[in-house]
């Protein structure tokens, strides 16, 4: 059971050892049973139950920051496995790379090919202008789109992925240790209670020394549980910090990528202006839209559609 846990009351309170009628529950055990559950652990991560605990404030209010909306795991479309919120952010980066490739292919197919067709139909001077435009378009727009973050980008993303995944594995392992220690404590407490009752009603040859030994084991089991909970909370705190740091780093990468694409698409419109003044009516709306490109708004829309959960993890209690 998750909730507050008083070590002294559970292990050192004399009422734990006071004679009790067979089948009765000791006061200490009754207090533990009456503790209200305020937290839940999902895939090894502990969260407050709705309406429990102090209200959490966003780490970066009004910014729709990645570090605020991807704490909960998300079911995949088939529902077979869970995908971590950080994995959703990684996939966003990979999809962004694919979008850049499609943009580069569009530029190549709709401009370079058109320029060569125009070469066959236009006068020499006009063909020369389009040839220069095509070459510039290839070198200043198409090629940069294909080569942006081309080297080591996926490798760098894997480093982020593996780092967060390792912390989640450690968190799951620490939680398993908590559950094991919790079970051991329950067994020691039960053993102490049974031996105390047997001694009191003369059903056994157990001596007071046996009771003291059982009490020591119960206390030790409680100490072990506290240690396991501390280790779990340390692991979760580390994962929490790394989630904030790494998700904000991915956010920065996304802003840089959008601004970089914006810059090169503006270069495209500049080349079009230089090449064909008659196409002003077509190019200007594109230019105006590019002026309105806002990484923050783009992020807001994407976060609203893909967020996994804004409730942050909390320490596990006994």
Coordinates of C-alpha atoms in Angstrom, one line a residue:
X1 CA 0.0 0.0 0.0
X2 CA 1.3 3.4 -0.9
X3 CA 0.9 6.3 1.6
X4 CA 2.6 7.7 4.7
X5 CA 4.5 5.2 6.9
X6 CA 5.8 5.8 10.4
X7 CA 8.7 3.5 11.1
X8 CA 8.6 4.0 14.8
X9 CA 5.0 3.3 15.2
X10 CA 5.2 0.3 13.0
X11 CA 8.2 -1.4 14.6
X12 CA 8.9 0.1 18.1
X13 CA 5.4 0.9 19.4
X14 CA 4.7 -1.4 22.4
X15 CA 1.2 -1.8 21.2
X16 CA 2.5 -3.9 18.4
X17 CA 3.6 -6.5 20.9
X18 CA 0.7 -6.2 23.4
X19 CA -1.4 -9.4 23.8
X20 CA -4.2 -9.5 21.3
X21 CA -7.1 -11.9 21.1
X22 CA -6.6 -14.5 18.3
X23 CA -7.6 -13.2 14.9
X24 CA -7.5 -9.5 16.1
X25 CA -5.5 -6.8 14.3
X26 CA -2.9 -4.9 16.2
X27 CA -3.4 -1.1 16.5
X28 CA -0.3 -0.4 14.4
X29 CA -1.5 -2.7 11.6
X30 CA -5.0 -1.1 11.8
X31 CA -3.5 2.4 11.4
X32 CA -1.7 1.3 8.3
X33 CA -4.8 -0.2 6.8
X34 CA -6.7 3.0 7.3
X35 CA -4.2 5.2 5.4
X36 CA -5.8 6.7 2.3
X37 CA -4.1 6.0 -1.0
X38 CA -3.0 9.2 -2.6
X39 CA -0.6 8.0 -5.3
X40 CA -0.4 5.4 -8.0
X41 CA 2.6 3.8 -9.7
X42 CA 2.4 3.2 -13.5
X43 CA 5.2 1.3 -15.3
X44 CA 7.5 2.1 -12.3
X45 CA 6.7 5.8 -12.2
X46 CA 4.8 7.2 -9.2
X47 CA 2.1 9.9 -9.8
X48 CA -0.4 11.6 -7.4
X49 CA -4.0 10.5 -7.8
X50 CA -6.4 13.1 -9.2
X51 CA -7.3 15.6 -6.6
X52 CA -4.6 14.5 -4.2
X53 CA -1.6 16.5 -3.0
X54 CA -0.8 20.1 -3.8
X55 CA -1.6 21.5 -7.3
X56 CA 1.4 21.2 -9.6
X57 CA 2.4 24.3 -11.5
X58 CA 3.8 24.0 -15.0
X59 CA 7.6 24.3 -15.2
X60 CA 7.3 26.7 -18.1
X61 CA 3.8 28.3 -18.1
X62 CA 2.3 29.6 -21.3
X63 CA 5.1 28.1 -23.4
X64 CA 3.7 24.7 -24.2
X65 CA 7.2 23.4 -23.4
X66 CA 8.0 19.7 -24.0
X67 CA 9.2 19.4 -20.4
X68 CA 5.6 19.9 -19.1
X69 CA 3.4 17.6 -21.2
X70 CA 5.2 14.2 -21.8
X71 CA 5.4 12.6 -18.4
X72 CA 2.9 9.8 -18.9
X73 CA 3.5 6.7 -21.1
X74 CA 1.2 6.4 -24.2
X75 CA -0.3 3.3 -25.7
X76 CA 0.7 2.5 -29.2
X77 CA -2.1 2.3 -31.8
X78 CA -2.4 -1.4 -31.3
X79 CA -2.5 -1.1 -27.6
X80 CA 0.1 -3.8 -27.0
X81 CA 2.9 -1.8 -25.5
X82 CA 3.4 1.5 -23.9
X83 CA 5.6 4.3 -25.5
X84 CA 7.3 6.7 -23.1
X85 CA 6.6 10.4 -23.6
X86 CA 10.2 11.0 -24.4
X87 CA 10.0 8.5 -27.3
X88 CA 7.1 10.6 -28.7
X89 CA 9.5 13.6 -28.7
X90 CA 12.2 11.6 -30.4
X91 CA 9.8 10.4 -33.1
X92 CA 8.9 14.1 -33.7
X93 CA 12.5 14.8 -34.6
X94 CA 12.8 11.8 -36.9
X95 CA 9.5 12.8 -38.7
X96 CA 10.9 16.3 -39.1
X97 CA 13.9 14.9 -40.9
X98 CA 11.6 13.1 -43.3
X99 CA 9.7 16.3 -43.9
X100 CA 12.9 18.0 -44.9
X101 CA 13.6 15.3 -47.5
X102 CA 10.2 15.6 -49.0
X103 CA 10.6 19.4 -49.2
X104 CA 14.0 18.9 -51.0
X105 CA 12.4 16.4 -53.5
X106 CA 9.5 18.9 -54.1
X107 CA 12.0 21.7 -54.9
X108 CA 13.9 19.5 -57.2
X109 CA 10.9 18.1 -59.1
X110 CA 9.0 21.4 -59.5
X111 CA 11.9 23.8 -60.4
X112 CA 14.9 22.0 -61.8
X113 CA 12.8 20.0 -64.2
X114 CA 10.8 23.0 -65.1
X115 CA 13.9 25.0 -65.8
X116 CA 15.3 22.4 -68.2
X117 CA 12.0 22.3 -70.0
X118 CA 12.0 26.0 -70.3
X119 CA 15.6 25.8 -71.8
X120 CA 14.2 24.0 -74.8
X121 CA 11.4 26.5 -75.4
X122 CA 13.0 29.8 -74.6
X123 CA 15.5 32.1 -76.1
X124 CA 19.2 31.6 -75.1
X125 CA 19.2 34.5 -72.7
X126 CA 16.0 33.4 -70.9
X127 CA 17.4 29.8 -70.7
X128 CA 20.6 31.2 -69.2
X129 CA 18.6 32.9 -66.4
X130 CA 16.7 29.8 -65.6
X131 CA 19.8 27.6 -65.6
X132 CA 21.5 29.9 -63.1
X133 CA 18.3 29.9 -61.0
X134 CA 18.3 26.1 -61.0
X135 CA 21.9 25.8 -60.0
X136 CA 21.4 28.3 -57.2
X137 CA 18.2 26.5 -56.1
X138 CA 20.1 23.2 -55.9
X139 CA 23.1 24.6 -54.0
X140 CA 21.3 27.1 -51.8
X141 CA 18.0 25.4 -51.0
X142 CA 17.8 21.7 -52.1
X143 CA 21.2 20.6 -51.0
X144 CA 21.1 22.3 -47.5
X145 CA 17.7 20.7 -46.8
X146 CA 19.2 17.3 -47.5
X147 CA 22.4 17.8 -45.6
X148 CA 21.1 19.6 -42.5
X149 CA 22.0 17.4 -39.5
X150 CA 22.8 14.6 -41.9
X151 CA 25.8 13.3 -39.9
X152 CA 25.4 11.7 -36.6
X153 CA 21.9 13.1 -36.1
X154 CA 20.2 9.7 -35.5
X155 CA 23.2 8.6 -33.4
X156 CA 22.8 11.6 -31.2
X157 CA 19.1 10.9 -30.8
X158 CA 19.8 7.3 -29.9
X159 CA 22.1 8.7 -27.1
X160 CA 19.1 10.6 -25.7
X161 CA 16.9 7.6 -26.1
X162 CA 19.2 5.1 -24.4
X163 CA 20.0 7.5 -21.6
X164 CA 16.4 8.0 -20.7
X165 CA 15.6 4.3 -21.2
X166 CA 18.4 3.3 -18.9
X167 CA 17.0 5.6 -16.2
X168 CA 13.5 4.1 -16.6
X169 CA 14.9 0.6 -16.3
X170 CA 16.7 1.6 -13.1
X171 CA 13.5 3.2 -11.8
X172 CA 11.6 0.0 -12.5
X173 CA 14.2 -2.1 -10.8
X174 CA 14.2 0.1 -7.7
X175 CA 10.4 -0.1 -7.6
X176 CA 10.6 -3.9 -7.7
X177 CA 13.0 -3.7 -4.8
X178 CA 10.5 -1.6 -2.8
X179 CA 7.8 -4.2 -3.4
X180 CA 10.1 -7.0 -2.4
X181 CA 11.1 -5.2 0.8
X182 CA 7.4 -4.3 1.5
X183 CA 6.5 -8.0 1.3
X184 CA 9.4 -9.0 3.5
X185 CA 8.3 -6.5 6.1
X186 CA 4.7 -7.8 6.1
X187 CA 6.0 -11.3 6.6
X188 CA 8.2 -10.3 9.5
X189 CA 5.4 -8.3 11.2
X190 CA 3.1 -11.3 10.8
X191 CA 5.7 -13.7 12.3
X192 CA 6.2 -11.3 15.3
X193 CA 2.5 -11.1 15.9
X194 CA 2.0 -14.9 15.7
X195 CA 4.9 -15.6 18.1
X196 CA 3.6 -13.0 20.6
X197 CA 0.1 -14.5 20.6
X198 CA 1.4 -18.0 20.9
X199 CA 3.6 -17.1 23.9
X200 CA 0.7 -15.3 25.6
X201 CA -1.8 -18.2 25.3
X202 CA 0.9 -20.8 26.0
X203 CA 0.5 -22.6 22.7
X204 CA 4.2 -22.8 22.1
X205 CA 7.5 -23.1 23.9
X206 CA 8.6 -19.8 22.4
X207 CA 10.7 -17.7 24.9
X208 CA 11.0 -14.0 25.3
X209 CA 14.3 -14.3 23.4
X210 CA 12.4 -15.6 20.4
X211 CA 10.1 -12.6 20.6
X212 CA 13.1 -10.2 20.8
X213 CA 14.7 -11.9 17.8
X214 CA 11.5 -11.6 15.8
X215 CA 11.2 -7.9 16.8
X216 CA 14.7 -7.3 15.6
X217 CA 14.0 -8.9 12.2
X218 CA 10.8 -6.9 11.9
X219 CA 12.7 -3.7 12.6
X220 CA 15.5 -4.6 10.1
X221 CA 12.9 -5.4 7.5
X222 CA 11.4 -1.9 8.1
X223 CA 14.8 -0.3 7.7
X224 CA 15.4 -2.2 4.5
X225 CA 12.1 -1.0 3.1
X226 CA 13.0 2.6 4.0
X227 CA 16.3 2.2 2.3
X228 CA 14.6 0.8 -0.9
X229 CA 12.1 3.7 -0.9
X230 CA 15.0 6.2 -0.6
X231 CA 16.8 4.5 -3.5
X232 CA 13.6 4.5 -5.6
X233 CA 13.0 8.2 -4.9
X234 CA 16.6 9.0 -5.8
X235 CA 16.2 7.2 -9.1
X236 CA 12.9 8.9 -9.9
X237 CA 14.4 12.3 -9.1
X238 CA 17.3 11.6 -11.4
X239 CA 15.0 10.5 -14.2
X240 CA 12.8 13.6 -13.6
X241 CA 15.7 15.9 -13.9
X242 CA 17.0 14.3 -17.1
X243 CA 13.5 14.3 -18.6
X244 CA 13.3 18.0 -18.1
X245 CA 16.8 18.7 -19.4
X246 CA 16.6 16.4 -22.4
X247 CA 13.1 17.3 -23.5
X248 CA 14.1 20.9 -23.5
X249 CA 17.1 20.1 -25.5
X250 CA 14.9 18.3 -28.1
X251 CA 12.7 21.4 -28.0
X252 CA 15.6 23.6 -28.8
X253 CA 16.6 21.3 -31.7
X254 CA 13.1 21.6 -33.1
X255 CA 13.1 25.4 -32.9
X256 CA 16.5 25.5 -34.6
X257 CA 15.3 23.1 -37.4
X258 CA 12.1 25.2 -38.1
X259 CA 14.0 28.5 -38.1
X260 CA 16.7 26.9 -40.4
X261 CA 14.0 25.7 -42.9
X262 CA 12.4 29.1 -42.7
X263 CA 15.7 30.7 -43.6
X264 CA 16.2 28.5 -46.7
X265 CA 12.7 28.7 -47.9
X266 CA 13.1 32.5 -47.8
X267 CA 16.2 32.0 -49.9
X268 CA 13.9 30.1 -52.4
X269 CA 11.5 33.0 -52.6
X270 CA 14.5 35.4 -53.0
X271 CA 15.7 33.4 -56.0
X272 CA 12.3 33.3 -57.5
X273 CA 12.1 37.1 -57.2
X274 CA 15.4 37.5 -58.9
X275 CA 14.5 35.1 -61.6
X276 CA 11.0 35.9 -62.6
X277 CA 9.4 39.1 -61.6
X278 CA 6.1 38.0 -63.2
X279 CA 5.6 35.5 -60.5
X280 CA 5.4 38.0 -57.7
X281 CA 1.7 37.3 -57.2
X282 CA 2.5 33.7 -56.5
X283 CA 5.7 34.1 -54.4
X284 CA 4.5 37.0 -52.2
X285 CA 1.8 34.9 -50.4
X286 CA 4.4 32.3 -49.7
X287 CA 6.8 34.9 -48.4
X288 CA 4.1 36.4 -46.2
X289 CA 3.3 33.0 -44.7
X290 CA 7.0 32.4 -44.0
X291 CA 7.1 35.7 -42.1
X292 CA 4.4 34.3 -39.9
X293 CA 6.3 31.1 -39.1
X294 CA 6.3 30.9 -35.3
X295 CA 8.2 27.9 -33.6
X296 CA 6.2 28.6 -30.4
X297 CA 2.8 28.4 -32.1
X298 CA 4.0 25.3 -34.1
X299 CA 5.0 23.7 -30.8
X300 CA 1.7 24.6 -29.1
X301 CA -0.4 22.9 -31.8
X302 CA 1.8 19.8 -31.9
X303 CA 1.9 19.5 -28.1
X304 CA -1.9 19.8 -27.9
X305 CA -2.3 17.0 -30.4
X306 CA 0.4 14.7 -29.0
X307 CA 0.9 15.4 -25.3
X308 CA 0.9 12.3 -23.0
X309 CA 0.4 13.8 -19.6
X310 CA 1.3 17.0 -17.7
X311 CA 1.1 15.5 -14.1
X312 CA 4.7 15.1 -12.9
X313 CA 5.9 12.2 -10.8
X314 CA 6.1 12.4 -7.0
X315 CA 8.1 10.6 -4.4
X316 CA 6.9 7.2 -3.4
X317 CA 5.7 6.8 0.3
X318 CA 5.6 3.7 2.3

